[in-house]
C-alpha positions as a printed NumPy array, in Angstrom:
array([[-13.38 ,   1.806, -31.156],
       [-14.479,  -1.749, -31.959],
       [-11.013,  -3.069, -31.111],
       [-10.917,  -1.017, -27.896],
       [-14.306,  -2.264, -26.64 ],
       [-13.444,  -5.863, -27.524],
       [-10.238,  -5.73 , -25.513],
       [-11.949,  -3.963, -22.597],
       [-14.237,  -6.999, -22.354],
       [-11.269,  -9.365, -22.681],
       [ -9.38 ,  -7.514, -19.933],
       [-12.465,  -7.63 , -17.702],
       [-12.911, -11.351, -18.322],
       [ -9.329, -12.359, -17.556],
       [ -9.227, -10.253, -14.384],
       [-12.208, -12.099, -12.868],
       [-10.63 , -15.478, -11.965],
       [ -9.415, -15.506,  -8.356],
       [ -5.65 , -15.261,  -8.079],
       [ -3.033, -13.943,  -5.673],
       [ -3.708, -10.34 ,  -6.725],
       [ -7.472, -10.708,  -6.115],
       [ -6.874, -12.251,  -2.689],
       [ -4.455,  -9.491,  -1.669],
       [ -6.797,  -6.773,  -2.987],
       [ -9.731,  -8.185,  -1.02 ],
       [ -7.672,  -8.535,   2.142],
       [ -6.341,  -4.983,   1.967],
       [ -9.765,  -3.627,   1.083],
       [-11.348,  -5.267,   4.126],
       [ -8.599,  -4.364,   6.566],
       [ -7.506,  -0.912,   5.377],
       [-10.223,   0.437,   3.089],
       [-10.807,   1.221,  -0.582],
       [ -7.553,   3.074,  -1.348],
       [ -5.318,   0.304,  -0.039],
       [ -7.242,  -2.36 ,  -1.929],
       [ -7.029,  -0.282,  -5.086],
       [ -3.289,   0.272,  -4.516],
       [ -2.749,  -3.478,  -4.877],
       [ -4.674,  -3.448,  -8.158],
       [ -2.641,  -0.477,  -9.423],
       [  0.558,  -2.356,  -8.621],
       [ -0.664,  -5.305, -10.682],
       [ -1.717,  -3.002, -13.533],
       [  1.749,  -1.423, -13.575],
       [  3.247,  -4.836, -14.311],
       [  0.551,  -5.503, -16.926],
       [  1.344,  -2.181, -18.657],
       [  5.044,  -3.057, -18.601],
       [  4.334,  -6.423, -20.245],
       [  2.258,  -4.739, -22.963],
       [  5.197,  -2.421, -23.673],
       [  7.547,  -5.429, -23.723],
       [  5.318,  -7.096, -26.311],
       [  5.147,  -3.892, -28.332],
       [  8.948,  -3.706, -28.524],
       [  9.384,  -7.464, -29.055],
       [ 10.959,  -8.371, -25.711],
       [  8.228, -10.72 , -24.485],
       [ 10.046, -13.854, -25.721],
       [ 12.803, -13.244, -23.158],
       [ 10.313, -13.786, -20.347],
       [  9.549, -17.285, -21.628],
       [ 13.16 , -18.466, -21.1  ],
       [ 13.449, -21.069, -18.298],
       [ 16.491, -19.348, -16.792],
       [ 14.425, -16.182, -16.416],
       [ 11.352, -17.929, -15.004],
       [ 13.081, -20.143, -12.419],
       [ 14.295, -17.381, -10.077],
       [ 10.905, -15.663, -10.429],
       [  9.085, -18.801,  -9.243],
       [ 11.292, -18.923,  -6.144],
       [ 11.066, -15.192,  -5.438],
       [  7.292, -15.277,  -5.922],
       [  6.93 , -18.226,  -3.537],
       [  8.962, -16.435,  -0.885],
       [  7.054, -13.169,  -1.157],
       [  3.613, -14.809,  -1.166],
       [  4.597, -16.912,   1.849],
       [  5.59 , -13.705,   3.646],
       [  2.277, -12.017,   2.757],
       [  0.307, -15.076,   3.848],
       [  2.131, -15.337,   7.167],
       [  1.771, -11.585,   7.764],
       [ -1.947, -11.743,   6.967],
       [ -2.561, -14.559,   9.457],
       [ -0.339, -13.067,  12.165],
       [ -1.895,  -9.596,  11.92 ],
       [ -5.458, -10.655,  11.142],
       [ -6.65 ,  -9.015,  14.369],
       [ -5.098,  -5.627,  13.532],
       [ -6.521,  -2.617,  11.655],
       [-10.098,  -3.892,  11.912],
       [-13.344,  -1.963,  11.676],
       [-14.63 ,  -0.774,  15.033],
       [-18.14 ,  -1.447,  16.3  ],
       [-19.141,   2.08 ,  15.188],
       [-18.155,   1.211,  11.613],
       [-15.173,   3.58 ,  11.522],
       [-11.758,   2.573,  10.339],
       [ -9.106,   1.911,  12.901],
       [ -5.951,   3.888,  12.324],
       [ -3.467,   2.102,  10.094],
       [  0.248,   2.733,   9.751],
       [  0.535,   1.085,   6.352],
       [  1.217,   3.577,   3.575],
       [ -0.468,   3.618,   0.177],
       [  2.886,   3.092,  -1.542],
       [  3.769,   0.081,   0.589],
       [  0.48 ,  -1.56 ,  -0.399],
       [  1.122,  -0.584,  -4.04 ],
       [  4.535,  -2.279,  -3.785],
       [  2.843,  -5.454,  -2.533],
       [  0.593,  -5.509,  -5.605],
       [  3.598,  -4.875,  -7.835],
       [  5.589,  -7.758,  -6.373],
       [  2.665, -10.199,  -6.36 ],
       [  2.092,  -9.47 , -10.066],
       [  5.743, -10.145, -10.951],
       [  5.256, -13.896, -10.965],
       [  5.928, -16.408, -13.722],
       [  2.267, -17.441, -13.665],
       [  1.227, -13.912, -14.558],
       [  4.059, -13.478, -17.063],
       [  3.426, -16.793, -18.79 ],
       [ -0.295, -16.031, -18.974],
       [  0.394, -12.713, -20.656],
       [  2.876, -14.208, -23.091],
       [  0.757, -17.236, -24.006],
       [ -2.687, -15.603, -24.122],
       [ -2.278, -11.893, -24.712],
       [  1.01 , -12.304, -26.551],
       [ -0.768, -14.177, -29.319],
       [ -3.883, -11.982, -29.394],
       [ -2.004,  -8.69 , -29.277],
       [  0.557,  -9.881, -31.81 ],
       [ -2.232, -10.755, -34.231],
       [ -3.714,  -7.312, -33.7  ],
       [ -0.314,  -5.718, -34.284],
       [  0.342,  -7.653, -37.5  ],
       [ -3.177,  -7.21 , -38.873],
       [ -3.756,  -3.503, -38.37 ],
       [ -0.482,  -2.017, -37.189],
       [  0.813,  -0.074, -34.213],
       [ -2.242,   2.116, -33.625],
       [ -4.51 ,  -0.91 , -33.304],
       [ -2.072,  -2.519, -30.864],
       [ -2.08 ,   0.608, -28.677],
       [ -5.895,   0.659, -28.532],
       [ -5.946,  -3.071, -27.772],
       [ -3.464,  -2.623, -24.925],
       [ -5.38 ,   0.333, -23.499],
       [ -8.599,  -1.683, -23.732],
       [ -7.086,  -4.543, -21.729],
       [ -5.861,  -2.159, -19.011],
       [ -9.246,  -0.422, -18.829],
       [-10.994,  -3.787, -18.486],
       [ -8.699,  -4.749, -15.603],
       [ -9.267,  -1.314, -14.023],
       [-13.053,  -1.759, -14.212],
       [-12.76 ,  -5.138, -12.498],
       [-10.498,  -3.788,  -9.745],
       [-12.641,  -0.736,  -8.975],
       [-15.811,  -2.85 ,  -9.017],
       [-14.323,  -5.494,  -6.721],
       [-12.922,  -3.   ,  -4.212],
       [-16.179,  -1.02 ,  -4.223],
       [-18.111,  -4.177,  -3.305],
       [-15.529,  -5.056,  -0.649],
       [-15.685,  -1.532,   0.826],
       [-19.486,  -1.645,   1.064],
       [-19.436,  -5.161,   2.52 ],
       [-16.739,  -4.118,   4.986],
       [-19.124,  -1.672,   6.694],
       [-21.616,  -4.471,   7.309],
       [-19.12 ,  -6.956,   8.733],
       [-18.112,  -7.322,  12.344],
       [-14.481,  -7.105,  13.42 ],
       [-14.471, -10.855,  14.054],
       [-15.701, -11.586,  10.519],
       [-13.002,  -9.365,   8.999],
       [-10.419, -11.114,  11.153],
       [-11.552, -14.528,   9.867],
       [-11.536, -13.371,   6.222],
       [ -8.058, -11.871,   6.636],
       [ -6.785, -15.153,   8.095],
       [ -8.405, -17.146,   5.259],
       [ -6.77 , -14.791,   2.739],
       [ -3.448, -15.556,   4.393],
       [ -4.06 , -19.301,   4.019],
       [ -4.871, -18.83 ,   0.312],
       [ -1.695, -16.791,  -0.202],
       [  0.315, -19.55 ,   1.484],
       [ -1.358, -22.001,  -0.902],
       [ -0.204, -19.93 ,  -3.881],
       [  3.286, -19.849,  -2.353],
       [  3.365, -23.653,  -2.142],
       [  2.219, -23.879,  -5.768],
       [  4.962, -21.456,  -6.877],
       [  7.535, -23.494,  -4.961],
       [  6.247, -26.658,  -6.646],
       [  6.641, -25.026, -10.08 ],
       [ 10.161, -23.923,  -9.13 ],
       [ 11.141, -27.494,  -8.203],
       [  9.636, -28.836, -11.449],
       [ 11.489, -26.237, -13.541],
       [ 14.818, -27.051, -11.883],
       [ 14.132, -30.793, -12.26 ],
       [ 13.554, -30.438, -16.02 ],
       [ 16.795, -28.538, -16.456],
       [ 18.799, -31.091, -14.471]])
């Protein structure tokens, strides 16, 4: 239980910094409601759970290979650029009406979940897990065995889940108090931030290729 609680707090702490997942969650929460914002978080957590399993079975070192990371940087840049452009272009769609009711949206839960999944499959996220959690979880595995590792992994996921539910709950409450114009502006700003992450990913891709050449 001590290990579990410790890793819940660690998972909560590392989920708090603003990243591409947080931006996409906030955007979807404002435009399409709680479930769509949470779908993005669930997509990110799916990747996190997969990385924990990879560490458990000893495959995490493969993700640190440059030839594995390079195509991920490029793919991540492309996908984030698409999300950013889409967010800016459609910032005036699916807004809250003046009566505070949701406008009808055609976006499915699973499509939003897929967005969260693809945003999370980025070298930045993978490298963070390998460098930070890889070391911490490996120490837990070596010190107290498989059972301790499982509780540590579950604790991390629960901490991330607490952050996501808390964030989307705040966004959903705030959403009801915001005008359609305010939501439109926030959605456009989220798109600009996503484009910024895309440029950063592209920069990392160029650097990685440069070092190899």
